[in-house]
Backbone as CSV, one residue per row, in Angstrom:
resi,resn,N_x,N_y,N_z,CA_x,CA_y,CA_z,C_x,C_y,C_z
1,MET,-207.628,218.510,21.798,-208.184,217.484,21.463,-209.138,216.606,22.323
2,THR,-210.062,216.383,22.434,-210.880,215.915,23.564,-210.736,214.213,23.313
3,ASP,-210.670,213.829,24.933,-210.725,212.004,25.057,-211.815,211.309,24.953
4,ARG,-211.833,210.807,23.576,-212.965,210.551,23.748,-213.631,208.948,24.730
5,THR,-212.686,208.483,24.689,-213.250,207.711,25.888,-213.677,207.739,26.973
6,THR,-213.869,209.307,27.179,-214.174,209.445,28.567,-216.210,210.468,28.116
7,TYR,-215.860,209.861,27.243,-217.497,211.058,26.752,-217.894,209.691,25.435
8,VAL,-219.396,210.552,25.256,-220.163,209.593,24.652,-220.963,210.719,23.610
9,SER,-221.345,209.745,22.432,-221.703,210.690,21.655,-223.377,210.468,21.752
10,LEU,-224.245,211.636,21.065,-225.459,211.338,21.196,-226.287,210.401,20.683
11,ALA,-225.745,209.458,19.814,-225.792,208.144,19.065,-225.666,207.133,20.299
12,GLY,-224.186,207.225,20.628,-224.105,206.457,22.200,-225.141,206.563,23.115
13,VAL,-225.548,208.003,23.488,-226.070,208.155,24.390,-227.680,207.259,24.041
14,ARG,-227.791,207.376,22.443,-229.334,206.806,22.506,-229.080,205.077,22.711
15,ARG,-228.057,204.571,22.144,-228.742,203.029,22.354,-228.565,202.665,23.886
16,ARG,-227.524,203.223,24.616,-227.507,203.376,25.595,-229.369,203.000,26.797
17,GLY,-230.405,203.415,25.834,-231.277,203.114,25.739,-232.540,204.557,25.921
18,TRP,-232.254,205.790,25.677,-232.305,207.309,26.269,-233.118,207.991,25.040
19,THR,-233.749,208.757,25.591,-235.057,209.020,23.700,-234.174,210.155,24.293
20,ASP,-234.375,211.141,22.778,-234.195,212.470,22.671,-234.539,213.278,24.243
21,ALA,-236.372,213.340,24.448,-236.566,213.874,25.263,-235.814,213.262,26.489
22,MET,-235.129,212.392,27.099,-234.829,212.233,27.802,-233.398,213.091,27.927
23,VAL,-232.766,213.010,26.799,-231.519,213.054,26.511,-232.098,215.325,27.040
24,ARG,-232.900,215.368,26.473,-233.332,217.008,26.507,-233.207,217.477,28.206
25,ASP,-233.975,216.989,28.362,-234.642,217.089,30.125,-233.657,216.227,31.186
26,LEU,-232.890,215.903,30.781,-232.250,214.653,31.923,-230.807,215.433,31.909
27,LEU,-229.894,215.399,30.376,-228.391,215.994,30.434,-228.368,217.142,30.555
28,GLY,-229.531,218.133,29.108,-229.727,219.038,28.709,-227.864,219.428,27.958
29,THR,-227.394,220.157,27.803,-226.465,221.045,27.314,-225.496,219.914,26.886
30,PRO,-224.833,219.399,25.789,-223.916,218.595,25.873,-222.629,219.329,26.660
31,ASP,-221.534,218.197,27.233,-220.333,218.989,27.563,-219.163,219.748,26.355
32,VAL,-219.546,219.452,25.287,-218.658,219.625,23.900,-219.557,219.863,22.419
33,GLN,-219.630,220.679,22.249,-220.114,220.971,21.100,-219.085,221.230,19.926
34,GLY,-219.354,220.637,19.019,-218.272,221.518,17.641,-218.613,220.242,16.461
35,ARG,-217.637,221.223,15.671,-217.869,219.994,14.123,-216.591,218.800,14.549
36,ASP,-216.907,217.079,13.898,-216.233,216.488,13.536,-214.963,216.644,12.929
37,PRO,-213.685,216.439,13.441,-212.310,216.991,12.560,-212.136,215.848,11.824
38,ARG,-212.888,214.753,11.824,-212.261,213.133,10.863,-213.174,213.786,9.334
39,ARG,-214.544,213.965,9.641,-215.214,214.190,8.838,-216.398,215.664,8.823
40,TRP,-216.471,215.761,7.157,-217.137,217.074,7.312,-218.941,216.412,7.124
41,SER,-219.535,217.378,8.430,-220.769,216.935,8.029,-221.883,218.610,9.163
42,LEU,-223.231,218.506,8.072,-223.779,220.034,8.709,-224.237,219.898,10.543
43,ALA,-224.151,218.806,10.639,-224.958,218.465,12.427,-223.435,218.648,13.195
44,PRO,-223.683,219.451,13.927,-222.314,219.476,15.031,-222.463,218.315,15.709
45,VAL,-221.036,217.572,16.182,-221.096,216.561,17.298,-221.435,217.043,18.792
46,ARG,-222.457,216.000,19.373,-222.266,216.229,20.744,-222.008,214.918,21.218
47,LEU,-221.141,216.205,22.219,-220.248,214.926,23.066,-220.784,215.429,24.942
48,TYR,-221.126,213.583,25.114,-221.618,214.378,26.673,-220.385,213.017,27.772
49,LEU,-220.366,213.550,28.614,-218.924,213.406,30.001,-219.698,211.887,30.191
50,LEU,-218.962,210.724,29.639,-219.612,209.874,30.298,-220.116,209.201,31.407
51,ALA,-219.112,209.912,32.400,-219.220,209.485,33.979,-220.432,210.609,34.504
52,ARG,-221.095,211.295,33.796,-222.128,212.496,34.179,-223.436,212.008,33.613
53,VAL,-223.034,210.810,32.545,-224.430,210.001,31.699,-224.527,209.316,32.939
54,GLU,-223.905,208.397,33.487,-223.826,207.453,34.458,-224.464,207.600,35.749
55,THR,-224.352,208.915,36.392,-224.500,209.917,37.061,-226.348,209.608,36.964
56,VAL,-226.645,210.538,35.825,-227.704,210.569,35.812,-228.639,208.937,35.804
57,GLU,-227.715,207.764,34.824,-228.432,206.963,34.996,-229.014,206.323,36.236
58,ARG,-228.146,206.711,37.391,-228.483,206.153,38.660,-229.885,206.921,39.289
59,THR,-229.930,207.835,38.948,-231.377,208.637,39.469,-232.503,208.511,39.094
60,PRO,-233.982,208.487,40.380,-234.872,207.786,40.468,-235.033,208.449,38.966
61,GLU,-234.976,210.258,39.365,-235.794,210.732,38.315,-235.297,209.558,36.254
62,PHE,-234.596,209.501,36.331,-233.900,208.144,35.294,-234.837,207.283,35.114
63,ALA,-234.955,206.530,36.493,-236.007,205.418,36.440,-237.245,205.697,36.093
64,GLU,-237.593,206.469,36.736,-238.418,206.904,36.567,-239.510,207.815,34.753
65,THR,-238.586,208.043,33.937,-239.099,208.430,33.242,-238.003,207.481,32.154
66,SER,-237.870,206.733,32.064,-236.874,205.391,31.565,-238.238,204.707,31.173
67,ALA,-239.266,204.344,32.588,-240.460,203.226,32.340,-241.307,203.437,31.214
68,LEU,-241.744,205.418,32.318,-242.643,205.865,31.557,-242.463,206.163,29.877
69,SER,-240.891,206.458,29.282,-241.041,206.518,28.036,-241.187,204.593,27.726
70,ARG,-240.702,203.909,28.074,-241.036,202.318,27.672,-242.531,201.856,28.277
71,ALA,-243.188,202.307,28.264,-244.735,202.347,28.430,-245.101,203.093,27.578
72,ARG,-245.177,204.001,26.737,-245.232,204.757,25.585,-245.044,204.364,24.776
73,SER,-244.263,203.556,24.659,-243.215,203.333,23.298,-244.289,201.610,23.408
74,SER,-244.362,200.944,24.343,-245.052,199.669,24.354,-246.593,200.212,24.355
75,ALA,-247.269,201.568,24.334,-248.885,201.789,23.924,-248.363,202.102,22.724
76,ALA,-247.758,202.593,22.378,-248.029,203.352,20.743,-247.757,202.115,19.859
77,GLY,-247.214,200.658,20.000,-246.730,199.487,19.531,-247.995,198.727,19.839
78,ALA,-248.381,198.896,20.900,-250.018,198.248,20.752,-250.665,198.802,19.166
79,TYR,-250.940,199.868,20.083,-252.086,200.303,18.853,-251.379,200.388,17.807
80,ALA,-250.258,200.094,17.155,-249.813,200.218,15.887,-250.579,198.590,15.138
81,GLU,-249.917,197.924,16.124,-249.801,196.220,15.827,-252.134,196.731,15.580
82,ARG,-252.789,196.940,16.593,-254.420,196.704,16.106,-254.589,197.569,15.056
83,ARG,-253.985,198.964,14.873,-254.438,199.256,13.492,-253.964,198.398,12.456
84,ARG,-253.275,197.814,12.601,-252.188,196.706,11.510,-253.189,195.914,11.031
85,ALA,-253.616,195.353,12.242,-254.239,194.310,12.294,-255.841,194.624,11.480
86,ALA,-256.378,195.616,12.008,-257.459,196.205,11.684,-257.966,195.849,9.761
87,VAL,-256.695,197.018,8.924,-257.016,197.180,7.855,-256.193,196.047,7.189
88,LEU,-255.827,194.922,8.047,-255.497,193.783,6.758,-256.707,192.912,7.132
89,THR,-257.761,192.913,8.120,-258.902,192.250,8.238,-259.751,193.346,7.495
90,ALA,-259.619,194.234,6.897,-260.552,195.049,5.703,-260.127,194.875,4.415
91,ILE,-258.939,194.351,4.732,-258.269,194.415,3.217,-259.202,192.927,2.543
92,ARG,-259.002,192.055,3.282,-259.452,190.326,3.495,-260.557,190.641,3.183
93,ALA,-261.898,191.224,3.790,-262.611,191.194,3.537,-263.522,192.238,2.727
94,GLU,-263.008,192.850,2.152,-263.528,194.145,1.237,-263.955,192.899,-0.152
95,PRO,-265.495,192.965,-0.415,-264.911,193.003,-1.675,-264.660,193.681,-2.981
96,ILE,-263.930,193.330,-3.924,-263.167,193.523,-4.993,-264.227,193.717,-6.460
97,GLU,-265.002,194.674,-6.904,-265.614,194.726,-8.052,-264.749,194.996,-9.118
98,VAL,-264.668,194.550,-9.994,-263.806,195.204,-10.767,-264.844,195.086,-12.615
99,PRO,-264.331,196.155,-12.968,-265.373,196.510,-13.886,-265.671,195.873,-15.022
100,ARG,-266.769,194.969,-15.289,-266.777,194.441,-16.780,-267.330,194.770,-17.905
101,LEU,-266.166,194.889,-18.875,-265.861,195.369,-20.270,-266.104,194.024,-21.672
102,PRO,-266.704,194.593,-22.394,-266.581,193.715,-23.345,-265.142,194.211,-23.865
103,GLY,-264.415,193.362,-24.259,-263.310,192.779,-25.245,-262.874,194.010,-25.701
104,PRO,-263.513,194.653,-27.164,-262.970,195.474,-27.852,-263.397,196.793,-27.145
105,GLU,-264.075,197.464,-26.425,-264.076,198.233,-25.071,-262.599,198.023,-23.748
106,LEU,-261.984,197.137,-23.378,-261.738,196.594,-22.873,-259.796,197.073,-23.607
107,GLU,-259.749,197.120,-24.739,-258.936,197.418,-25.306,-258.559,198.716,-25.755
108,ARG,-259.849,199.401,-25.924,-259.371,200.526,-26.665,-259.530,201.657,-25.478
109,ARG,-259.706,201.127,-23.779,-259.713,201.642,-22.708,-258.029,201.522,-22.284
110,ALA,-257.573,200.426,-22.767,-256.388,200.066,-22.141,-255.318,200.879,-22.595
111,VAL,-255.547,200.917,-24.784,-254.549,201.685,-25.558,-254.364,203.400,-24.986
112,ARG,-255.827,204.120,-24.793,-256.107,204.884,-24.439,-255.496,205.833,-22.959
113,HIS,-255.510,204.639,-22.063,-254.668,204.582,-20.838,-253.313,204.495,-20.808
114,ARG,-252.905,203.778,-21.851,-251.399,203.841,-22.246,-250.898,204.993,-22.898
115,ARG,-251.828,205.595,-23.509,-251.346,206.650,-24.236,-251.041,208.162,-23.369
116,LEU,-252.610,208.134,-22.538,-252.248,209.356,-21.422,-251.422,209.219,-20.408
117,LEU,-251.301,208.537,-20.286,-249.830,208.195,-19.393,-248.251,208.488,-19.823
118,GLY,-248.113,208.814,-20.926,-247.178,208.711,-21.557,-245.576,207.325,-21.425
119,ALA,-246.585,206.576,-21.576,-245.793,205.309,-21.525,-244.751,205.141,-22.717
120,ARG,-245.427,205.289,-23.587,-244.699,204.825,-24.724,-243.095,205.538,-25.117
121,SER,-242.686,204.839,-25.719,-240.926,205.806,-26.095,-241.084,205.951,-26.903
122,PRO,-239.834,205.975,-27.473,-239.762,206.353,-29.261,-239.449,205.134,-29.726
123,GLY,-239.105,203.974,-29.721,-239.108,203.217,-29.964,-240.384,202.269,-29.766
124,ALA,-241.083,202.433,-28.885,-242.197,201.521,-28.652,-242.722,201.265,-29.860
125,PRO,-243.293,200.440,-29.886,-244.917,199.872,-31.208,-246.082,200.285,-31.073
126,GLU,-246.225,201.168,-32.074,-248.083,201.884,-32.118,-248.878,201.112,-31.102
127,PRO,-249.941,201.543,-30.412,-250.904,200.638,-29.954,-251.557,199.519,-30.492
128,SER,-252.184,200.375,-31.833,-252.678,199.664,-33.444,-252.123,197.987,-33.538
129,GLY,-250.063,198.498,-33.804,-249.315,196.770,-34.060,-248.777,196.362,-32.731
130,ALA,-249.207,196.686,-31.630,-248.613,196.137,-30.303,-248.711,194.752,-30.392
131,PRO,-247.677,193.876,-30.271,-248.367,192.551,-29.689,-249.113,191.964,-28.514
132,SER,-249.729,190.640,-29.044,-250.760,190.350,-27.799,-250.556,190.650,-26.748
133,GLY,-248.740,189.955,-26.285,-248.828,190.198,-24.865,-248.936,191.685,-24.138
134,ALA,-248.357,192.374,-25.044,-248.227,194.387,-24.577,-249.887,194.384,-24.542
135,LEU,-250.532,193.903,-25.409,-251.944,194.209,-25.045,-252.504,193.812,-23.831
136,VAL,-252.407,192.848,-23.660,-252.657,192.140,-22.077,-251.777,192.824,-20.671
137,ARG,-250.864,192.961,-21.249,-250.248,194.119,-19.988,-251.146,195.544,-19.565
138,TRP,-251.259,196.140,-20.927,-251.837,197.563,-20.578,-252.852,196.987,-20.044
139,GLN,-253.861,195.749,-20.737,-255.385,195.834,-20.008,-254.939,195.442,-18.525
140,VAL,-254.105,195.225,-18.122,-254.381,194.846,-16.888,-253.840,196.386,-15.964
141,SER,-252.405,196.206,-16.043,-252.744,198.086,-15.978,-253.805,198.814,-16.175
142,TYR,-254.377,198.874,-16.815,-255.622,199.800,-16.977,-256.894,199.780,-16.259
143,LEU,-256.743,198.314,-15.696,-257.736,197.883,-14.685,-257.545,197.442,-13.246
144,ARG,-255.832,197.772,-12.905,-255.448,197.756,-11.660,-255.346,199.639,-11.446
145,HIS,-255.224,200.580,-12.090,-255.865,201.969,-12.539,-257.077,202.236,-11.595
146,ALA,-258.430,201.388,-12.480,-259.576,201.517,-12.535,-259.721,201.385,-11.105
147,LEU,-258.898,200.355,-10.634,-259.478,200.180,-8.929,-258.386,200.448,-7.821
148,SER,-258.096,201.688,-8.758,-256.958,202.087,-7.142,-257.549,202.823,-6.220
149,ARG,-259.121,202.751,-5.887,-259.992,203.257,-5.501,-259.674,202.316,-4.142
150,TYR,-259.580,201.754,-4.154,-259.382,200.637,-3.035,-258.120,200.627,-1.752
151,GLU,-257.294,201.683,-2.618,-256.278,201.982,-1.713,-256.711,202.595,-0.726
152,THR,-257.287,203.480,-0.609,-258.102,204.166,0.510,-257.983,203.279,1.643
153,LEU,-258.372,201.622,1.396,-258.078,200.794,2.903,-256.688,201.144,3.241
154,LEU,-255.486,201.546,2.918,-254.270,201.694,3.604,-253.987,202.917,4.698
155,ASP,-255.078,203.518,4.485,-255.301,205.112,5.155,-255.044,204.532,6.286
156,GLY,-253.738,205.260,7.135,-254.208,205.228,8.423,-252.675,204.381,8.760
157,LEU,-251.602,203.736,8.207,-250.735,202.973,8.104,-249.488,203.499,7.118
158,TYR,-248.945,204.082,8.558,-247.368,204.590,7.858,-245.976,204.092,8.485
159,GLY,-245.410,204.379,7.875,-244.183,203.592,7.914,-243.719,202.710,7.473
160,GLU,-243.094,201.494,8.635,-243.080,200.198,8.143,-244.227,199.194,9.367
161,THR,-245.101,200.076,9.716,-246.025,199.226,10.906,-247.388,198.417,9.756
162,GLY,-246.446,198.399,8.853,-247.490,196.508,8.366,-247.653,197.585,7.085
163,ARG,-247.353,198.306,6.744,-247.487,198.963,5.704,-247.229,198.375,3.791
164,GLY,-246.532,197.553,4.565,-245.641,196.584,3.078,-246.456,195.549,2.780
165,GLU,-247.013,194.899,4.143,-247.076,193.562,4.078,-249.090,193.475,3.467
166,ALA,-249.501,195.079,3.769,-250.749,195.551,3.378,-251.009,196.000,2.008
167,GLU,-250.028,196.612,1.312,-249.698,196.832,0.379,-249.812,195.420,-0.459
168,ARG,-248.745,194.385,-0.432,-248.764,193.279,-0.773,-250.374,192.459,-0.925
169,LEU,-250.678,192.827,-0.264,-251.808,191.723,0.467,-253.492,192.551,-0.220
170,LEU,-253.230,194.144,-0.496,-254.299,194.374,-1.382,-254.212,194.284,-3.246
171,ARG,-252.695,194.606,-3.483,-252.170,194.094,-4.390,-252.638,192.402,-5.218
172,ARG,-252.406,191.812,-4.626,-252.699,190.296,-4.440,-254.385,190.006,-4.725
173,ARG,-255.210,190.815,-3.843,-256.476,191.425,-4.250,-256.935,191.435,-5.528
174,LEU,-255.998,192.401,-5.577,-256.627,192.903,-6.321,-256.422,192.656,-8.389
175,TYR,-255.126,191.763,-8.052,-254.795,191.446,-9.465,-255.575,189.946,-9.460
176,GLU,-256.080,189.270,-8.263,-256.494,188.048,-7.948,-258.254,188.155,-8.947
177,ALA,-259.076,189.343,-8.279,-260.333,189.860,-8.525,-260.450,189.993,-10.258
178,ILE,-259.076,190.003,-11.034,-259.108,191.027,-12.456,-259.007,189.421,-12.895
179,GLY,-257.905,188.504,-12.538,-257.988,187.088,-12.825,-259.181,186.711,-13.101
180,VAL,-259.971,186.951,-12.355,-261.520,185.935,-12.262,-262.150,186.741,-13.019
181,ALA,-262.315,187.994,-13.057,-263.257,188.355,-13.516,-262.888,188.190,-15.736
182,TYR,-261.398,188.091,-16.021,-261.331,188.266,-16.944,-260.174,186.984,-17.525
183,PRO,-260.591,185.836,-17.439,-259.894,184.348,-17.871,-258.196,184.877,-18.431
184,SER,-258.671,185.308,-19.198,-257.402,185.982,-20.355,-256.600,186.230,-19.720
185,LEU,-256.512,187.651,-18.966,-255.791,187.612,-18.060,-255.244,187.869,-17.220
186,ALA,-255.688,186.100,-16.447,-255.092,185.501,-15.678,-254.025,185.119,-15.384
187,ARG,-253.378,185.026,-16.341,-251.630,184.540,-16.548,-250.748,185.589,-16.375
188,GLU,-251.229,186.985,-16.780,-250.144,187.679,-16.708,-250.609,188.976,-15.423
189,CYS,-252.022,188.424,-14.406,-252.187,188.763,-13.197,-251.350,187.672,-12.020
190,ARG,-251.498,186.610,-12.171,-250.120,185.453,-12.070,-248.689,186.125,-11.720
191,ARG,-248.324,186.230,-12.856,-246.899,187.242,-13.720,-246.478,188.142,-12.385
192,ARG,-247.544,189.051,-12.460,-247.687,190.247,-11.480,-247.512,189.775,-9.963
193,ILE,-248.574,189.296,-9.460,-247.797,188.480,-8.096,-246.863,187.775,-8.080
194,ALA,-246.285,187.277,-8.751,-245.360,186.642,-8.697,-243.920,187.763,-8.456
195,VAL,-243.980,189.024,-9.326,-242.903,189.463,-9.633,-242.984,190.740,-8.768
196,GLU,-244.431,191.296,-8.092,-244.206,192.613,-7.097,-244.429,191.825,-5.932
197,GLY,-244.785,190.579,-5.622,-244.916,190.277,-3.848,-245.870,190.172,-3.981
């Protein structure tokens, strides 16, 4: 069995500031590779001699590669932040145009939308006999769906780089616009803003 105090795993090397490319280029093949006897995993355990890792960390090549990696990471982070700020600005500036429909037409479309989505469960009330609160929720859902074209404003935001913040801002703006266009739905819109964030 390998003495684990003299070896460091790939995760341990990463914690020391190495990237996968740096491990591949500067360390190369692991000193020990195999299955972890303590738990079953598809990924093999890769261990590197700690002395070899420390030796490479003292080389000029490591210092140069590490600095270059930090610079790339910083540049990528700056680009992502600029993109996030641009998307948030676009969402704040974009005029939201809510379709204006007469009350009976909005109700009819909301009920049809509800049926098309197949959202009715076996015990759910028929749309014609639905309580007024359900009909209000359906109308807000229909209008929210009708405004889904505004989600293209989120294009270019991936992962956690501001995507959640931009989605919350867009959702809030859409519900606020629905509430302004249809004052009878404003209460449900405020409820959804509070619940959905």
